[in-house]
Amino acid sequence: MSIPFAISARHKGFNRAEIVDQNFIEFVQLWHGDVRAVPRADEAVLPGSALDARGFRELFESQLISRHLDLMARVLRVQNKVFYTIGSSGHEGNAMVARLARHTDPAFLHYRSGGFMAERFRKLPGMDPVTDSALSFAASKDDPASGGRHKVWGSKPLWVLPQTSTIASHLPKALGTAVAIEQARRIGHQLPIPDDSITICSFGDASSNHATAQTAFNTAAWTAYQKLPAPVLFVCEDNGIGISVKTPSGWIANNYQHRSNLDYFFADGLDLAEGYAQVQRAVEHCRGTRRPTFLHLKTTRVMGHAGTDFEIEWRSIEELFAVEATDPLLRSAGIALESGLYSKDELLNLYEATRKRCFAAAEDADSRHRLTTLEDVMKPLAPYTPAAVKAEATRADYAEKRLAVFGGEAKLPENLPPRHMAIQIGQALHDLLAKYPQALLFGEDVAQKGGVYTVTKGLNKTFKGSRVFNTLLDETMILGLAQGYANMGMLPIPEIQYLAYFHNACDQIRGEAASLQFFSNDQYRNPMVMRVASLGYQKGFGGHFHNDNSITPLRDIPGLIVGCPSRGDDAATMLRTLMALAKVDGRVCAFLEPIALYMTKDLYEAGDGQWQFDYPSLDQAMTLGEGRIYNETANDLVIFTFGNGVPMALRAARTIESEQGWQVRVVDLRWLAPLNDAFIAAQARTAKRILVLDEGRKSAGVGEGVITAIVEGGCGATPMRRVVGADTFTPLAGAALLVLPGEADVAAAARELAKR
């Protein structure tokens, strides 16, 4: 709604924040409408409105808090007292969503959510939105949301999970959380929130176009189409622009109003009296039907995208005047005066008192401690309690469940002959699902088929579809679901069918899952163990998308644990530790399963069976960072490697020993992130020569990290060579072996070392 009011002489040199501020004051001073009889607290604020007077007062106060936090940020940023100026001005109507939802409805908010947060703070006694928000703006160590690590909207007691700024990346995990609320009932899991909770997810009209948003909408509809509950309220706050790119007029309504299985509602977020009932219908519909609901909330954007966005440089002054005239606080001021709830003086006094309160809180926040050491910054990133993890990994108090799962004592995996890796991983997963009733395993083809390589065969039959199930073909959503289940206290084991497919969805781990503990100061955790069929050397199959050796995108993610076994017994003990790391420390873990070793039984000759191993007893688990050493006393040549490189190095060692007369030690790193630098250096110190065998690519591969650990450990003078894959994508068929290291390459590198 456009608000007609007198505009003083203003020109393009003026600060638009100052003008928006002055607009409100002038609007109140110059208002001359009729005043109605003052409504009682429980009466409609205006005739026909669903919003009562008490509700209006509180919503209006929340809007004012949000606005003055924005104005404060613009003033104090130039004084280096606050560090964030992306504001909520024009979006204050989202306070209605907060009022009509519960504080136990998990909320995933975008950055223009000041009104929502101010209103949600009313849900619990003793909480102060101004103080908490000011601490966040100031990057104070006392910030209860992130501990000063980022300006985020977040609150543990209010179930607002802190978000970063990656566009639309929070939509998949918001939907995943909604699905998890319903999944808990099916598996008998006790939720940390009421059973009829919904999730709330806000985003802008520009963000709705992002591929990550579209995958969430599609999955929501895919779920509802099958009549499965997915109680998520998508709140599209439509201000008509993304930074400087305008959304085509009518695009949001046209694009979402008639989508099947995504129930559309419109609400005027610029008018509390008009929009309240519209928002109420959407919230009640979502909670009652348990269906994905799209709330199209009309908003505007005043004061630009952020403090550095000087709109006058790219928008006409007439356009700015028109936008500023739609400011929702002007409409709220009109309602306040027309209803008789406030006189002009009372309204201006409230406005100035709110300003004073926000500035005082900001000045106080500026005096508080900030993060001053690297240790403080990184503290919540990667918690690790070794003793507790080991105790959990070796916990064996589920004997009766194991017997039922495996079919009796004689069929327990430790009582069976040695097996290859694929079977051992499957046995370990049966074990872990028996051990953890809150664990879920899911992905493409993992259920009835048992996965492309039958690794998960039998799990669906044993644990049923509520715990082992297929998803749609969408890696982004698989990892979004994993985060949702974790948010609700479950232990997800998502499968990404091939490593190359992970890259499609990398940001769900990099920007969301692995960052949550960091940005929430370890108040929120989303533990998971992501299984990925990985690496090269598949024979007669694949090409790049099934023989991907790019590990770098995983190792570059702060806090992520990456393990890669080379043999079946190690796979089982590593999985036990990964699940314990997830449960105890909330860690996000990646388990890379070498495809070419799934079915490998032999090491040196066909039929020797030397790459099959006994299933480890339940009192065995692999400590994080612990490697495996073959021929420990040998020191003529030490080969550092992992995955497919381990049996390759062991075979090459025979050739090297016969050619050079050397004794060869092979070191299986097993853990690729974090690399155990101390372990690597210790193995290097006793070596006469060093060879690093890395099946990844030459640039930015694991091998670079190993060599760095060796050099920084004081062993840089030791003769050293690296055998590594080429910097190329993997071709099809036999040509694949041209770009990957082989046994002959290892032996050739040893010959080069012999010349030095």
CSV table of C-alpha atoms in Angstrom, one decimal, residues 91 159 221 231 294 366 402 447 563 629 639 641 667:
chain,number,residue,atom,x,y,z
A,91,HIS,CA,10.5,-6.9,5.9
A,159,TRP,CA,14.8,-23.1,18.1
A,221,ALA,CA,6.0,-31.7,-3.7
A,231,PRO,CA,5.1,-29.8,7.4
A,294,PHE,CA,4.3,-21.7,0.4
A,366,ASP,CA,31.0,-2.6,21.9
A,402,ARG,CA,22.6,-58.4,17.2
A,447,ALA,CA,16.9,-50.2,-0.2
A,563,GLY,CA,38.2,-41.6,6.4
A,629,ILE,CA,51.8,-50.0,9.1
A,639,ILE,CA,55.6,-45.6,1.1
A,641,THR,CA,49.5,-44.1,0.7
A,667,VAL,CA,52.0,-46.8,5.7
